[in-house]
XYZ file of C-alpha atoms in Angstrom:
253
model
C 37.889 107.221 48.510
C 40.483 110.749 50.192
C 40.487 113.457 52.327
C 41.823 117.522 51.241
C 44.475 116.704 54.433
C 44.465 112.595 54.875
C 45.567 111.715 58.472
C 48.548 108.316 58.473
C 46.511 105.759 60.959
C 48.141 103.343 61.725
C 46.409 100.368 60.170
C 46.835 100.819 56.175
C 43.386 99.607 54.044
C 44.098 96.325 54.317
C 43.704 93.737 51.421
C 42.956 90.230 50.898
C 40.644 90.413 54.035
C 37.551 87.983 53.804
C 33.499 89.995 54.061
C 32.180 87.972 56.792
C 36.080 88.966 58.585
C 35.897 92.690 57.358
C 32.204 92.396 58.751
C 33.362 91.329 62.523
C 35.066 93.481 62.069
C 33.872 96.370 61.527
C 30.960 95.285 63.727
C 32.753 94.039 66.615
C 36.081 96.227 66.520
C 37.241 99.549 68.467
C 36.624 102.351 67.007
C 39.670 105.287 66.741
C 38.799 108.281 64.536
C 42.158 109.084 63.147
C 40.324 113.025 61.106
C 37.316 113.928 59.100
C 36.737 114.673 55.411
C 36.280 118.093 55.498
C 34.736 117.876 52.018
C 32.224 114.952 52.811
C 28.720 116.619 52.754
C 28.066 114.967 56.386
C 30.220 114.635 59.739
C 32.440 110.895 57.392
C 34.856 109.981 60.063
C 38.683 108.396 58.937
C 39.400 106.173 61.365
C 41.321 102.312 62.995
C 39.049 99.610 63.832
C 40.932 96.849 65.916
C 40.128 93.455 66.457
C 42.329 91.158 68.590
C 45.254 91.300 66.187
C 43.590 92.605 63.562
C 43.101 96.485 62.209
C 41.940 98.556 58.954
C 41.077 102.024 57.839
C 36.947 102.331 57.769
C 34.582 105.597 57.780
C 32.408 106.330 60.062
C 29.461 108.407 59.579
C 27.638 109.114 62.577
C 23.743 109.667 61.733
C 24.354 113.646 64.534
C 26.184 114.310 61.631
C 24.094 114.266 58.765
C 22.635 117.671 57.427
C 18.631 117.688 57.341
C 17.708 117.181 53.128
C 13.760 117.782 52.440
C 13.419 115.129 50.672
C 14.142 111.732 52.518
C 14.247 112.151 56.777
C 16.519 113.092 58.920
C 18.638 110.186 60.347
C 17.779 107.450 58.383
C 20.550 107.636 55.486
C 23.464 105.469 57.447
C 20.779 102.889 57.220
C 20.305 103.309 53.733
C 23.809 103.423 53.296
C 23.481 99.845 54.689
C 20.483 98.960 53.151
C 22.588 99.398 49.635
C 25.045 97.325 50.716
C 22.502 94.537 51.599
C 21.905 95.594 47.457
C 25.065 94.769 46.576
C 25.044 91.456 48.726
C 22.128 90.010 47.213
C 23.368 90.864 43.307
C 26.492 88.693 44.805
C 28.436 91.834 42.711
C 29.998 93.557 45.512
C 29.624 97.237 44.326
C 29.382 99.147 47.976
C 31.677 97.683 50.545
C 31.308 95.594 53.460
C 29.352 98.146 55.809
C 27.458 97.470 58.544
C 25.261 99.559 60.921
C 26.879 100.396 64.180
C 27.323 102.485 67.820
C 30.476 104.615 67.738
C 32.449 107.467 69.150
C 29.402 110.046 68.152
C 26.920 107.573 68.618
C 25.091 105.529 66.935
C 26.644 105.319 62.245
C 27.761 103.597 59.545
C 31.348 102.161 59.683
C 32.391 100.816 56.159
C 35.232 99.264 54.942
C 38.232 101.978 53.470
C 38.767 101.243 50.318
C 42.115 102.568 47.964
C 40.992 103.644 44.807
C 43.773 103.205 42.204
C 45.442 105.998 42.023
C 46.772 106.017 38.496
C 42.624 105.551 36.764
C 41.590 108.157 34.997
C 38.386 108.735 36.628
C 36.919 110.849 33.388
C 37.323 108.154 31.014
C 36.342 105.413 33.266
C 32.989 107.592 33.816
C 32.414 107.243 29.910
C 33.926 103.771 28.592
C 31.122 100.907 29.262
C 32.928 98.212 31.498
C 30.556 95.709 32.317
C 31.609 96.529 36.223
C 29.705 100.038 35.611
C 27.326 98.018 33.441
C 26.185 96.209 36.118
C 27.169 99.658 38.617
C 23.516 101.036 37.187
C 21.240 98.262 36.985
C 22.069 98.404 41.105
C 21.627 102.393 41.284
C 18.163 102.057 38.778
C 17.318 99.266 41.265
C 18.739 101.093 44.707
C 16.575 104.165 43.409
C 20.860 105.842 43.432
C 19.879 109.948 43.461
C 23.221 110.775 44.248
C 25.933 108.202 41.659
C 28.868 110.607 41.704
C 31.543 110.247 39.306
C 34.012 110.774 43.323
C 31.994 107.961 44.700
C 33.195 105.318 41.445
C 36.317 104.394 43.933
C 38.075 101.959 40.964
C 40.977 98.867 41.671
C 43.715 98.376 39.615
C 42.430 94.453 39.026
C 39.146 96.023 37.131
C 36.536 96.198 39.844
C 35.026 99.293 40.808
C 32.809 100.044 44.172
C 30.731 102.086 44.823
C 30.550 104.384 47.872
C 27.720 107.150 49.399
C 24.707 105.526 49.418
C 22.692 107.449 51.753
C 20.520 109.484 49.145
C 18.332 106.200 48.033
C 15.383 104.143 48.104
C 13.723 107.293 48.314
C 9.714 106.019 47.358
C 9.704 108.696 44.722
C 11.866 108.145 41.506
C 15.101 109.944 42.144
C 17.971 108.842 39.923
C 21.076 111.015 39.003
C 24.116 108.995 37.579
C 27.168 110.267 35.975
C 26.551 106.069 34.276
C 23.910 106.704 31.164
C 25.731 105.062 28.338
C 23.370 102.254 28.525
C 19.728 104.562 28.800
C 16.924 102.371 27.094
C 19.206 99.375 26.161
C 18.734 96.061 26.445
C 20.345 94.738 30.140
C 22.187 91.578 29.956
C 20.821 88.544 30.665
C 23.541 88.203 33.005
C 21.373 91.059 34.746
C 18.729 89.940 34.198
C 18.709 86.771 36.019
C 20.387 89.035 38.568
C 17.142 91.183 39.122
C 14.227 87.921 38.925
C 16.443 86.498 41.583
C 16.006 89.981 43.536
C 12.382 89.879 43.158
C 12.423 86.420 45.131
C 14.731 87.606 47.208
C 12.505 91.197 48.283
C 9.664 89.092 48.591
C 9.822 86.196 50.213
C 13.659 85.592 51.093
C 16.391 87.879 53.852
C 16.609 90.664 51.535
C 13.343 92.067 51.826
C 12.807 90.745 56.368
C 16.978 92.865 55.950
C 16.129 95.532 54.192
C 12.328 96.600 56.568
C 14.619 96.389 59.338
C 16.442 99.177 57.371
C 14.502 101.698 55.356
C 10.340 102.005 55.398
C 7.881 99.049 54.288
C 7.043 101.544 51.442
C 10.509 101.862 49.880
C 10.733 98.359 49.751
C 7.872 98.053 48.264
C 9.538 100.757 45.786
C 12.412 98.303 45.484
C 10.356 95.675 44.239
C 8.398 97.979 42.001
C 12.174 99.013 39.826
C 13.006 95.161 39.570
C 9.953 94.723 38.045
C 9.363 98.002 36.224
C 13.373 96.532 35.213
C 12.658 92.562 33.968
C 9.077 93.824 32.703
C 10.754 96.763 30.503
C 13.420 94.577 29.953
C 16.094 98.570 29.469
C 17.885 100.188 31.127
C 16.381 103.279 32.137
C 16.202 106.908 31.097
C 16.212 109.935 33.325
C 13.327 111.443 34.171
C 11.218 113.931 32.360
C 11.043 115.685 35.829
C 13.947 115.103 37.815
C 17.865 116.126 37.783
C 19.883 113.415 35.039
C 22.831 114.471 36.705
C 23.970 114.586 40.515
C 25.577 118.262 40.729
C 28.254 118.341 40.747
C 29.036 115.437 38.288
C 32.050 114.648 40.332
């Protein structure tokens, strides 16, 4: 993540923070706004969050700062970001940084741990690569129906892990998959992916994931998520671009 004029935080991004501690910090800590990411479409605030002796950088996107969209209900993008985090947790792939829905200085919204991407990473080379981390993300995006997987929404780390951010336009009941990660289109899913998808199907039907998503998106959207998972399992293939929807987000980076 980057800002056009990135503010200086008194609390730098935290490394080595486990997810449970990060969630508690994000959920219960005191938010201090340091600046705004001016290139973001919706209001995206760069903050410090503090709890006890712990502090970290984070992103806060208040609902009141969401621009209306013709194809998504108003005021729902923050909850969709949290829903994407819940799916990420259920996969075990840790694609989405720790994310919570909470109140803040500008009202309720999404709060997500700030991730410092590797400044030496070549984003264009990454997008064209076939790294396992990206292949997992391609499956994840197919599950959540991500309509906006830009290259700039990839956060590669020096250790090879790749985070994905900006999931406000996910979970539509209509096929809206738009992504720069089409390297595996029509290719067989990995055995790992099949195992993860089978677990997701069960968790959506009768587990915590289904219950949690129903708190964040509509019942029809939860059912559509299950249908996408079932379709991936039935075909055993990565999806191909739709003929009825643009395959690439714009701009792609």
